[in-house]
XYZ file of N, CA and C in Angstrom:
762
model
N 110.004 150.759 117.401
C 110.491 151.904 116.652
C 111.856 152.299 117.178
N 112.822 152.592 116.322
C 114.135 153.008 116.753
C 114.094 154.474 117.155
N 115.221 154.956 117.709
C 115.296 156.362 118.099
C 115.460 157.271 116.894
N 115.736 156.698 115.769
C 115.842 157.458 114.524
C 114.517 158.118 114.202
N 114.519 159.356 113.760
C 113.265 160.019 113.438
C 112.653 159.408 112.201
N 111.333 159.564 112.083
C 110.647 158.993 110.924
C 111.103 159.659 109.632
N 111.427 160.936 109.719
C 111.883 161.617 108.499
C 113.207 161.026 108.045
N 114.114 160.823 108.990
C 115.388 160.206 108.647
C 115.164 158.795 108.124
N 114.232 158.102 108.766
C 113.926 156.729 108.340
C 113.428 156.705 106.904
N 112.559 157.657 106.572
C 111.991 157.686 105.229
C 113.074 157.906 104.191
N 114.005 158.809 104.498
C 115.084 159.083 103.552
C 115.946 157.846 103.351
N 116.382 157.225 104.477
C 117.243 156.060 104.361
C 116.513 154.873 103.766
N 115.254 154.683 104.187
C 114.484 153.554 103.660
C 114.218 153.721 102.182
N 114.000 154.966 101.752
C 113.740 155.222 100.344
C 114.910 154.754 99.497
N 116.124 155.086 99.945
C 117.301 154.692 99.182
C 117.510 153.185 99.221
N 117.408 152.628 100.432
C 117.684 151.203 100.579
C 116.672 150.340 99.843
N 115.394 150.659 100.048
C 114.361 149.853 99.404
C 114.405 149.997 97.899
N 114.615 151.227 97.440
C 114.647 151.451 95.994
C 115.798 150.702 95.351
N 116.979 150.727 96.010
C 118.131 150.055 95.432
C 117.996 148.544 95.510
N 117.552 148.048 96.656
C 117.482 146.605 96.850
C 116.360 145.960 96.059
N 115.194 146.611 96.061
C 114.022 145.984 95.451
C 113.877 146.305 93.975
N 114.371 147.490 93.583
C 114.113 147.928 92.212
C 115.395 148.169 91.424
N 116.340 148.834 92.041
C 117.612 149.058 91.374
C 117.596 150.208 90.405
N 116.592 150.283 89.548
C 116.520 151.323 88.534
C 115.096 151.432 88.045
N 114.813 152.478 87.277
C 113.470 152.634 86.726
C 113.158 151.509 85.749
N 114.192 150.966 85.115
C 113.969 149.851 84.196
C 113.454 148.633 84.960
N 114.029 148.388 86.135
C 113.551 147.284 86.951
C 112.166 147.569 87.496
N 111.875 148.840 87.764
C 110.548 149.207 88.265
C 109.470 148.826 87.273
N 109.821 148.856 85.984
C 108.840 148.506 84.952
C 108.408 147.049 85.071
N 109.267 146.227 85.692
C 108.945 144.809 85.854
C 108.355 144.490 87.219
N 108.085 145.520 88.013
C 107.642 145.310 89.392
C 106.354 144.509 89.478
N 105.338 144.890 88.721
C 104.034 144.226 88.836
C 104.093 142.746 88.458
N 104.686 142.394 87.314
C 104.749 140.965 86.977
C 105.526 140.150 87.999
N 106.647 140.707 88.498
C 107.465 139.981 89.463
C 106.682 139.748 90.747
N 105.993 140.796 91.206
C 105.224 140.674 92.434
C 104.120 139.644 92.272
N 103.532 139.608 91.090
C 102.459 138.659 90.853
C 102.947 137.225 90.916
N 104.156 136.970 90.419
C 104.709 135.624 90.439
C 105.134 135.222 91.844
N 105.650 136.177 92.607
C 106.185 135.876 93.929
C 105.088 135.714 94.974
N 103.972 136.409 94.804
C 102.912 136.405 95.806
C 101.607 135.952 95.184
N 101.226 134.711 95.364
C 99.950 134.233 94.812
C 98.782 135.027 95.370
N 97.828 135.352 94.533
C 96.651 136.112 94.948
C 95.508 135.145 95.245
N 94.919 135.228 96.444
C 93.787 134.341 96.761
C 92.612 134.578 95.821
N 91.777 133.591 95.681
C 90.595 133.701 94.823
C 89.667 134.795 95.333
N 89.255 135.678 94.443
C 88.458 136.841 94.828
C 87.116 136.469 95.436
N 86.505 135.402 94.956
C 85.163 135.046 95.414
C 85.172 133.994 96.529
N 86.334 133.629 97.002
C 86.413 132.600 98.036
C 85.822 133.093 99.350
N 84.926 132.323 99.935
C 84.310 132.659 101.221
C 85.123 132.016 102.331
N 86.350 132.499 102.497
C 87.292 131.826 103.388
C 87.820 132.721 104.500
N 87.140 133.829 104.767
C 87.586 134.728 105.823
C 87.379 134.068 107.190
N 88.363 134.200 108.059
C 88.308 133.576 109.373
C 88.418 134.623 110.479
N 87.784 134.337 111.608
C 87.838 135.229 112.766
C 89.226 135.134 113.395
N 89.851 136.285 113.606
C 91.172 136.316 114.227
C 91.040 136.484 115.742
N 91.911 135.806 116.473
C 91.892 135.895 117.928
C 92.303 137.288 118.396
N 91.823 137.672 119.561
C 92.239 138.950 120.144
C 93.733 138.893 120.457
N 94.486 139.940 120.143
C 95.935 139.912 120.374
C 96.328 140.372 121.774
N 95.363 140.444 122.697
C 95.638 140.895 124.056
C 94.673 140.189 125.001
N 94.940 140.287 126.284
C 94.055 139.722 127.304
C 92.944 140.738 127.587
N 91.705 140.449 127.204
C 90.631 141.424 127.372
C 90.307 141.747 128.828
N 90.796 140.936 129.754
C 90.555 141.207 131.174
C 91.523 142.240 131.735
N 92.518 142.631 130.942
C 93.564 143.502 131.462
C 93.551 144.912 130.889
N 92.517 145.269 130.146
C 92.438 146.636 129.636
C 92.062 147.596 130.763
N 92.479 148.832 130.615
C 92.218 149.863 131.617
C 90.972 150.660 131.230
N 89.845 150.370 131.892
C 88.639 151.158 131.663
C 87.729 150.629 130.577
N 88.092 149.530 129.944
C 87.226 148.859 128.956
C 87.055 147.430 129.432
N 85.827 147.039 129.732
C 85.587 145.765 130.395
C 85.785 144.567 129.472
N 86.122 143.448 130.098
C 86.244 142.200 129.346
C 84.907 141.826 128.709
N 83.829 142.058 129.423
C 82.499 141.740 128.900
C 82.217 142.506 127.613
N 82.575 143.790 127.600
C 82.356 144.603 126.404
C 83.215 144.118 125.244
N 84.492 143.891 125.516
C 85.400 143.460 124.454
C 84.958 142.134 123.859
N 84.580 141.187 124.716
C 84.176 139.875 124.202
C 82.886 139.972 123.402
N 81.947 140.801 123.851
C 80.715 140.996 123.088
C 81.006 141.641 121.739
N 81.866 142.636 121.756
C 82.253 143.344 120.530
C 82.914 142.377 119.550
N 83.837 141.577 120.059
C 84.581 140.646 119.216
C 83.692 139.511 118.701
N 82.886 138.930 119.588
C 82.077 137.769 119.213
C 80.875 138.131 118.347
N 80.225 139.229 118.652
C 78.986 139.568 117.958
C 79.188 140.493 116.759
N 79.914 141.582 116.965
C 80.040 142.567 115.888
C 81.121 142.188 114.883
N 82.324 141.934 115.379
C 83.413 141.571 114.463
C 83.193 140.193 113.834
N 82.992 139.178 114.664
C 82.791 137.832 114.127
C 81.540 137.772 113.253
N 80.525 138.568 113.615
C 79.320 138.638 112.786
C 79.613 139.184 111.409
N 80.511 140.162 111.327
C 80.884 140.726 110.028
C 81.680 139.733 109.193
N 82.532 138.947 109.849
C 83.273 137.914 109.119
C 82.303 136.909 108.508
N 81.340 136.473 109.299
C 80.336 135.521 108.816
C 79.526 136.123 107.675
N 79.120 137.392 107.833
C 78.332 138.056 106.796
C 79.135 138.229 105.512
N 80.422 138.557 105.639
C 81.268 138.724 104.457
C 81.363 137.425 103.668
N 81.525 136.319 104.360
C 81.569 135.025 103.673
C 80.249 134.720 102.975
N 79.145 135.070 103.625
C 77.828 134.839 103.013
C 77.654 135.690 101.760
N 78.118 136.942 101.825
C 78.031 137.829 100.665
C 78.869 137.276 99.518
N 80.067 136.785 99.812
C 80.921 136.217 98.771
C 80.234 135.040 98.076
N 79.575 134.205 98.848
C 78.867 133.063 98.261
C 77.736 133.525 97.350
N 77.003 134.550 97.774
C 75.911 135.083 96.954
C 76.438 135.729 95.679
N 77.542 136.425 95.771
C 78.116 137.062 94.585
C 78.467 136.017 93.530
N 78.996 134.894 93.963
C 79.357 133.836 93.028
C 78.134 133.320 92.278
N 77.060 133.074 93.015
C 75.854 132.545 92.371
C 75.155 133.612 91.525
N 75.140 134.852 92.000
C 74.476 135.935 91.263
C 75.185 136.252 89.951
N 76.504 136.149 89.958
C 77.260 136.480 88.752
C 76.916 135.529 87.611
N 76.548 134.314 87.937
C 76.194 133.321 86.919
C 74.749 133.448 86.436
N 74.000 134.342 87.049
C 72.596 134.537 86.669
C 72.504 135.648 85.616
N 72.391 135.266 84.380
C 72.373 136.240 83.286
C 71.144 137.132 83.313
N 70.086 136.712 83.992
C 68.844 137.484 84.029
C 68.749 138.417 85.233
N 69.741 138.378 86.092
C 69.710 139.227 87.285
C 69.995 140.675 86.898
N 69.139 141.626 87.276
C 69.394 143.041 86.971
C 70.698 143.522 87.601
N 71.403 144.370 86.892
C 72.704 144.845 87.374
C 72.576 145.586 88.692
N 71.473 146.310 88.889
C 71.348 147.104 90.116
C 71.233 146.210 91.353
N 70.688 145.015 91.191
C 70.613 144.085 92.317
C 72.006 143.565 92.656
N 72.772 143.256 91.626
C 74.148 142.817 91.854
C 74.949 143.928 92.525
N 74.723 145.164 92.078
C 75.437 146.298 92.663
C 75.088 146.492 94.124
N 73.838 146.248 94.494
C 73.450 146.338 95.903
C 74.256 145.360 96.751
N 74.462 144.169 96.218
C 75.238 143.177 96.956
C 76.715 143.574 97.008
N 77.197 144.204 95.948
C 78.588 144.668 95.958
C 78.778 145.787 96.985
N 77.753 146.586 97.192
C 77.836 147.606 98.250
C 77.956 146.928 99.613
N 77.176 145.869 99.805
C 77.265 145.115 101.059
C 78.645 144.480 101.195
N 79.196 144.040 100.083
C 80.554 143.491 100.073
C 81.557 144.538 100.548
N 81.401 145.764 100.069
C 82.274 146.868 100.469
C 82.163 147.132 101.969
N 80.923 147.207 102.460
C 80.690 147.505 103.870
C 81.243 146.409 104.774
N 80.980 145.161 104.419
C 81.428 144.055 105.266
C 82.945 143.913 105.252
N 83.555 144.141 104.105
C 85.017 144.111 104.042
C 85.602 145.193 104.932
N 85.045 146.403 104.830
C 85.514 147.497 105.673
C 85.365 147.181 107.145
N 84.243 146.581 107.514
C 84.008 146.245 108.913
C 85.028 145.228 109.422
N 85.278 144.190 108.648
C 86.230 143.162 109.063
C 87.630 143.752 109.219
N 88.079 144.487 108.223
C 89.437 145.041 108.257
C 89.592 146.043 109.393
N 88.644 146.965 109.523
C 88.771 147.997 110.550
C 88.677 147.416 111.957
N 87.817 146.412 112.145
C 87.752 145.776 113.464
C 89.078 145.094 113.807
N 89.676 144.420 112.842
C 90.943 143.747 113.116
C 92.035 144.747 113.442
N 92.034 145.880 112.755
C 93.016 146.918 113.046
C 92.756 147.565 114.405
N 91.479 147.752 114.728
C 91.107 148.342 116.020
C 91.563 147.455 117.174
N 91.207 146.181 117.126
C 91.642 145.275 118.187
C 93.163 145.159 118.199
N 93.766 145.256 117.029
C 95.213 145.141 116.935
C 95.966 146.273 117.582
N 95.344 147.471 117.689
C 96.056 148.572 118.343
C 95.572 148.832 119.768
N 94.977 147.789 120.395
C 94.636 147.834 121.816
C 95.566 146.905 122.596
N 95.573 147.075 123.921
C 96.358 146.192 124.767
C 97.698 146.756 125.184
N 97.900 148.060 124.975
C 99.162 148.680 125.342
C 99.052 149.592 126.548
N 100.095 150.370 126.760
C 100.163 151.257 127.931
C 99.629 152.652 127.650
N 99.347 152.937 126.370
C 98.868 154.271 126.030
C 99.960 155.320 125.967
N 101.220 154.882 125.959
C 102.340 155.832 125.958
C 103.166 155.653 124.691
N 103.167 156.681 123.860
C 103.961 156.645 122.629
C 105.409 157.003 122.934
N 106.351 156.373 122.221
C 107.757 156.682 122.465
C 108.127 158.022 121.826
N 109.334 158.488 122.121
C 109.766 159.816 121.690
C 109.815 159.942 120.170
N 110.228 158.869 119.487
C 110.335 158.922 118.030
C 108.970 159.127 117.381
N 107.947 158.398 117.860
C 106.619 158.542 117.288
C 106.006 159.893 117.660
N 106.289 160.368 118.852
C 105.821 161.706 119.234
C 106.411 162.763 118.307
N 107.661 162.560 117.896
C 108.295 163.508 116.979
C 107.617 163.485 115.614
N 107.234 162.286 115.158
C 106.528 162.173 113.885
C 105.209 162.942 113.947
N 104.458 162.735 115.007
C 103.164 163.425 115.149
C 103.368 164.938 115.221
N 104.440 165.363 115.861
C 104.743 166.793 115.936
C 105.074 167.347 114.558
N 105.847 166.601 113.777
C 106.191 167.038 112.421
C 104.941 167.145 111.548
N 104.018 166.202 111.718
C 102.827 166.170 110.861
C 101.756 167.164 111.300
N 101.594 167.350 112.609
C 100.468 168.137 113.110
C 100.870 169.409 113.856
N 102.156 169.624 114.039
C 102.605 170.796 114.793
C 102.930 170.459 116.227
N 102.185 169.514 116.807
C 102.443 169.018 118.161
C 101.616 167.767 118.375
N 102.029 166.964 119.347
C 101.247 165.780 119.698
C 99.880 166.206 120.204
N 99.852 167.314 120.953
C 98.601 167.808 121.514
C 97.611 168.193 120.423
N 98.112 168.788 119.341
C 97.224 169.171 118.236
C 96.668 167.931 117.542
N 97.532 166.934 117.318
C 97.035 165.685 116.726
C 95.954 165.069 117.596
N 96.233 164.960 118.902
C 95.282 164.320 119.803
C 93.987 165.124 119.911
N 94.098 166.435 119.905
C 92.914 167.291 119.978
C 91.977 167.019 118.813
N 92.542 166.923 117.598
C 91.693 166.672 116.436
C 91.144 165.245 116.458
N 91.982 164.287 116.797
C 91.549 162.883 116.837
C 90.393 162.717 117.815
N 90.531 163.308 118.999
C 89.476 163.225 120.003
C 88.206 163.946 119.533
N 88.372 165.063 118.877
C 87.201 165.821 118.417
C 86.402 165.026 117.389
N 87.094 164.315 116.504
C 86.398 163.471 115.544
C 85.628 162.366 116.263
N 86.249 161.785 117.288
C 85.570 160.761 118.063
C 84.325 161.307 118.748
N 84.447 162.498 119.337
C 83.302 163.114 120.006
C 82.181 163.408 119.019
N 82.538 163.814 117.820
C 81.530 164.110 116.809
C 80.784 162.884 116.329
N 81.438 161.726 116.406
C 80.797 160.479 115.988
C 80.026 159.816 117.123
N 80.205 160.302 118.343
C 79.524 159.723 119.489
C 78.014 159.748 119.325
N 77.367 158.653 119.679
C 75.926 158.553 119.523
C 75.498 158.122 118.138
N 76.458 157.938 117.250
C 76.142 157.520 115.888
C 76.932 156.287 115.526
N 77.680 156.366 114.448
C 78.474 155.216 114.027
C 79.592 155.703 113.122
N 80.722 155.038 113.212
C 81.833 155.408 112.347
C 83.173 155.115 112.996
N 84.215 155.586 112.353
C 85.582 155.319 112.768
C 86.419 156.591 112.710
N 87.393 156.677 113.595
C 88.423 157.713 113.497
C 89.722 156.993 113.156
N 90.400 157.447 112.118
C 91.593 156.745 111.635
C 92.738 157.736 111.418
N 93.863 157.451 112.043
C 95.104 158.127 111.706
C 95.703 157.325 110.571
N 95.842 157.944 109.406
C 96.285 157.202 108.237
C 97.408 157.876 107.484
N 98.221 157.056 106.821
C 99.319 157.553 105.995
C 98.969 157.333 104.535
N 98.933 158.419 103.767
C 98.524 158.336 102.375
C 99.732 158.086 101.478
N 99.706 156.975 100.766
C 100.823 156.598 99.907
C 101.008 157.554 98.739
N 99.932 158.182 98.296
C 100.003 159.080 97.139
C 100.504 160.465 97.533
N 99.978 161.012 98.628
C 100.345 162.378 99.027
C 101.504 162.426 100.009
N 101.751 161.304 100.703
C 102.787 161.293 101.723
C 102.373 161.963 103.018
N 101.070 162.235 103.165
C 100.575 162.921 104.362
C 100.118 161.937 105.428
N 100.406 162.274 106.675
C 99.882 161.557 107.827
C 98.765 162.422 108.395
N 97.510 161.926 108.311
C 96.360 162.740 108.682
C 95.334 161.939 109.473
N 94.473 162.652 110.200
C 93.314 162.043 110.842
C 92.141 162.067 109.874
N 91.416 160.954 109.807
C 90.285 160.867 108.891
C 89.007 160.467 109.625
N 87.923 161.073 109.218
C 86.570 160.712 109.639
C 86.055 159.683 108.649
N 85.629 158.526 109.158
C 85.125 157.479 108.268
C 83.769 156.992 108.761
N 82.854 156.826 107.843
C 81.474 156.484 108.159
C 81.082 155.172 107.492
N 80.350 154.350 108.223
C 79.674 153.207 107.614
C 80.635 152.204 106.974
N 81.837 152.071 107.480
C 82.851 151.111 107.009
C 83.322 151.375 105.576
N 82.798 152.385 104.916
C 83.039 152.508 103.472
C 83.746 153.797 103.058
N 83.844 154.761 103.944
C 84.361 156.062 103.539
C 85.836 156.216 103.891
N 86.675 155.479 103.187
C 88.113 155.533 103.401
C 88.777 156.307 102.270
N 89.733 157.172 102.578
C 90.435 157.903 101.525
C 91.296 156.973 100.680
N 91.317 157.210 99.398
C 92.077 156.370 98.479
C 93.562 156.390 98.814
N 94.197 155.223 98.731
C 95.646 155.042 98.893
C 96.129 155.337 100.311
N 95.249 155.220 101.283
C 95.629 155.495 102.668
C 95.705 154.208 103.482
N 96.801 154.029 104.190
C 96.987 152.882 105.066
C 96.685 153.298 106.503
N 95.741 152.641 107.164
C 95.427 152.989 108.557
C 96.605 152.695 109.484
N 96.877 153.631 110.364
C 97.955 153.483 111.333
C 97.393 153.294 112.744
N 96.361 154.076 113.083
C 95.671 153.952 114.368
C 94.173 154.028 114.107
N 93.413 153.078 114.655
C 91.984 152.977 114.367
C 91.177 152.998 115.664
N 90.162 153.863 115.710
C 89.242 153.964 116.842
C 87.822 153.665 116.364
N 87.202 152.672 116.960
C 85.813 152.309 116.646
C 84.887 153.213 117.445
N 84.011 153.959 116.767
C 83.064 154.836 117.441
C 81.624 154.385 117.260
N 81.420 153.158 116.788
C 80.062 152.620 116.800
C 79.638 152.433 118.258
N 78.364 152.604 118.534
C 77.900 152.524 119.923
C 78.204 151.182 120.569
N 78.260 150.118 119.766
C 78.540 148.809 120.363
C 79.933 148.736 120.976
N 80.814 149.673 120.618
C 82.181 149.643 121.137
C 82.306 150.260 122.526
N 81.247 150.946 123.010
C 81.355 151.602 124.320
C 80.075 151.623 125.145
N 78.908 151.402 124.534
C 77.646 151.630 125.211
C 77.462 150.761 126.459
N 77.942 149.523 126.414
C 77.799 148.618 127.546
C 78.520 149.146 128.787
N 79.657 149.808 128.587
C 80.441 150.344 129.708
C 80.091 151.784 130.046
N 79.817 152.591 129.033
C 79.724 154.032 129.249
C 78.394 154.658 128.862
N 77.459 153.864 128.384
C 76.190 154.440 127.973
C 76.397 155.446 126.860
N 75.896 156.654 127.062
C 76.035 157.703 126.054
C 77.304 158.537 126.230
N 78.123 158.211 127.222
C 79.329 159.000 127.501
C 80.469 158.586 126.571
N 80.329 158.918 125.302
C 81.299 158.486 124.292
C 82.692 159.046 124.539
N 82.778 160.293 125.005
C 84.110 160.887 125.197
C 84.872 160.211 126.339
N 84.160 159.669 127.322
C 84.823 158.941 128.401
C 85.417 157.641 127.867
N 84.708 157.030 126.923
C 85.246 155.849 126.247
C 86.513 156.199 125.465
N 86.510 157.354 124.809
C 87.704 157.776 124.061
C 88.881 157.946 125.023
N 88.613 158.479 126.221
C 89.668 158.575 127.240
C 90.256 157.200 127.529
N 89.375 156.207 127.704
C 89.832 154.847 127.995
C 90.610 154.266 126.822
N 90.142 154.541 125.615
C 90.852 154.064 124.428
C 92.291 154.558 124.433
N 92.486 155.827 124.725
C 93.841 156.391 124.724
C 94.732 155.730 125.770
N 94.156 155.301 126.868
C 94.953 154.652 127.913
C 95.393 153.243 127.508
N 94.784 152.688 126.477
C 95.054 151.302 126.079
C 95.691 151.164 124.700
N 96.086 152.267 124.079
C 96.694 152.173 122.748
C 98.014 151.399 122.811
N 98.168 150.469 121.910
C 99.412 149.718 121.780
C 100.267 150.439 120.739
N 101.041 151.396 121.209
C 101.770 152.276 120.296
C 102.848 151.537 119.508
N 103.333 150.430 120.037
C 104.320 149.649 119.283
C 103.715 149.145 117.972
N 102.442 148.769 118.013
C 101.758 148.345 116.793
C 101.591 149.517 115.838
N 101.242 150.668 116.376
C 101.097 151.869 115.550
C 102.416 152.187 114.856
N 103.514 152.107 115.595
C 104.833 152.377 115.023
C 105.179 151.399 113.910
N 104.880 150.122 114.138
C 105.170 149.105 113.122
C 104.353 149.353 111.862
N 103.099 149.735 112.019
C 102.260 150.030 110.852
C 102.811 151.222 110.079
N 103.257 152.234 110.795
C 103.800 153.412 110.115
C 105.095 153.065 109.383
N 105.936 152.259 109.999
C 107.162 151.824 109.322
C 106.836 151.128 108.005
N 105.866 150.220 108.030
C 105.485 149.495 106.808
C 104.894 150.450 105.773
N 104.127 151.425 106.234
C 103.531 152.393 105.312
C 104.603 153.228 104.625
N 105.619 153.627 105.380
C 106.702 154.422 104.805
C 107.475 153.614 103.757
N 107.690 152.352 104.028
C 108.372 151.496 103.048
C 107.508 151.321 101.799
N 106.214 151.142 102.009
C 105.306 150.998 100.871
C 105.266 152.269 100.033
N 105.362 153.409 100.677
C 105.373 154.695 99.973
C 106.581 154.774 99.024
N 107.715 154.256 99.449
C 108.912 154.266 98.605
C 108.670 153.504 97.311
N 108.132 152.301 97.433
C 107.862 151.488 96.242
C 106.782 152.135 95.390
N 105.766 152.696 96.036
C 104.670 153.389 95.337
C 105.242 154.505 94.467
N 106.159 155.290 95.035
C 106.746 156.423 94.295
C 107.587 155.956 93.124
N 108.421 154.951 93.334
C 109.309 154.487 92.267
C 108.476 153.854 91.138
N 107.528 153.018 91.501
C 106.707 152.375 90.495
C 105.848 153.389 89.744
N 105.401 154.428 90.446
C 104.551 155.440 89.819
C 105.302 156.410 88.941
N 106.642 156.404 89.024
C 107.447 157.343 88.249
C 107.655 156.897 86.810
N 107.197 155.697 86.491
C 107.434 155.169 85.148
C 106.669 155.986 84.113
């Protein structure tokens, strides 16, 4: 992240991206077809999801053991990838069954939703680990602009984590493309994500993410999580979200 504030970045990026990518509202009208030609879309029913490697050395985290991370990655995350592929295969065969009741197909689509959420959120969670836990001044300024202070943001984020302790769910700092708000969200069961929101920072609060190291002491795990946040990744995600917001606004103005 540069020393430029996020607000300044949004203003400059809005102009640059809008001019370079769209040019005018007339060009915005052609955005969807152009994007479709430039970026091939993978087959929706393809069971081709693959397990991604950890982006950090699990032996070097502060307060989260290598044993826990490897178990989490191998059993919970990789298990969800395998399950998602299995669900995709079943959806393909079920769709061709004209006698299958719709409610049975819908049950499988719910599982599809849950498994997709699990895979994506786990990848984002592991992706924002492996850092020093220290956000730079520019990102601290963004959090202050959005929440009043970094302390207020962290207080709410931690409180959501504490509330999910002993149960299951996620705490997500997300940027909403529609509202332009940067907010903390409570998410349950891999499926309760706010519409049009891009996750910026993700905390796994399922018991499998901390029980091996901390037992029922969920808040102590949250302390360890904060010490290992890779804020550079968080900054990069926010930069991409701000750029996406620019295109979202221009395309939506038609």
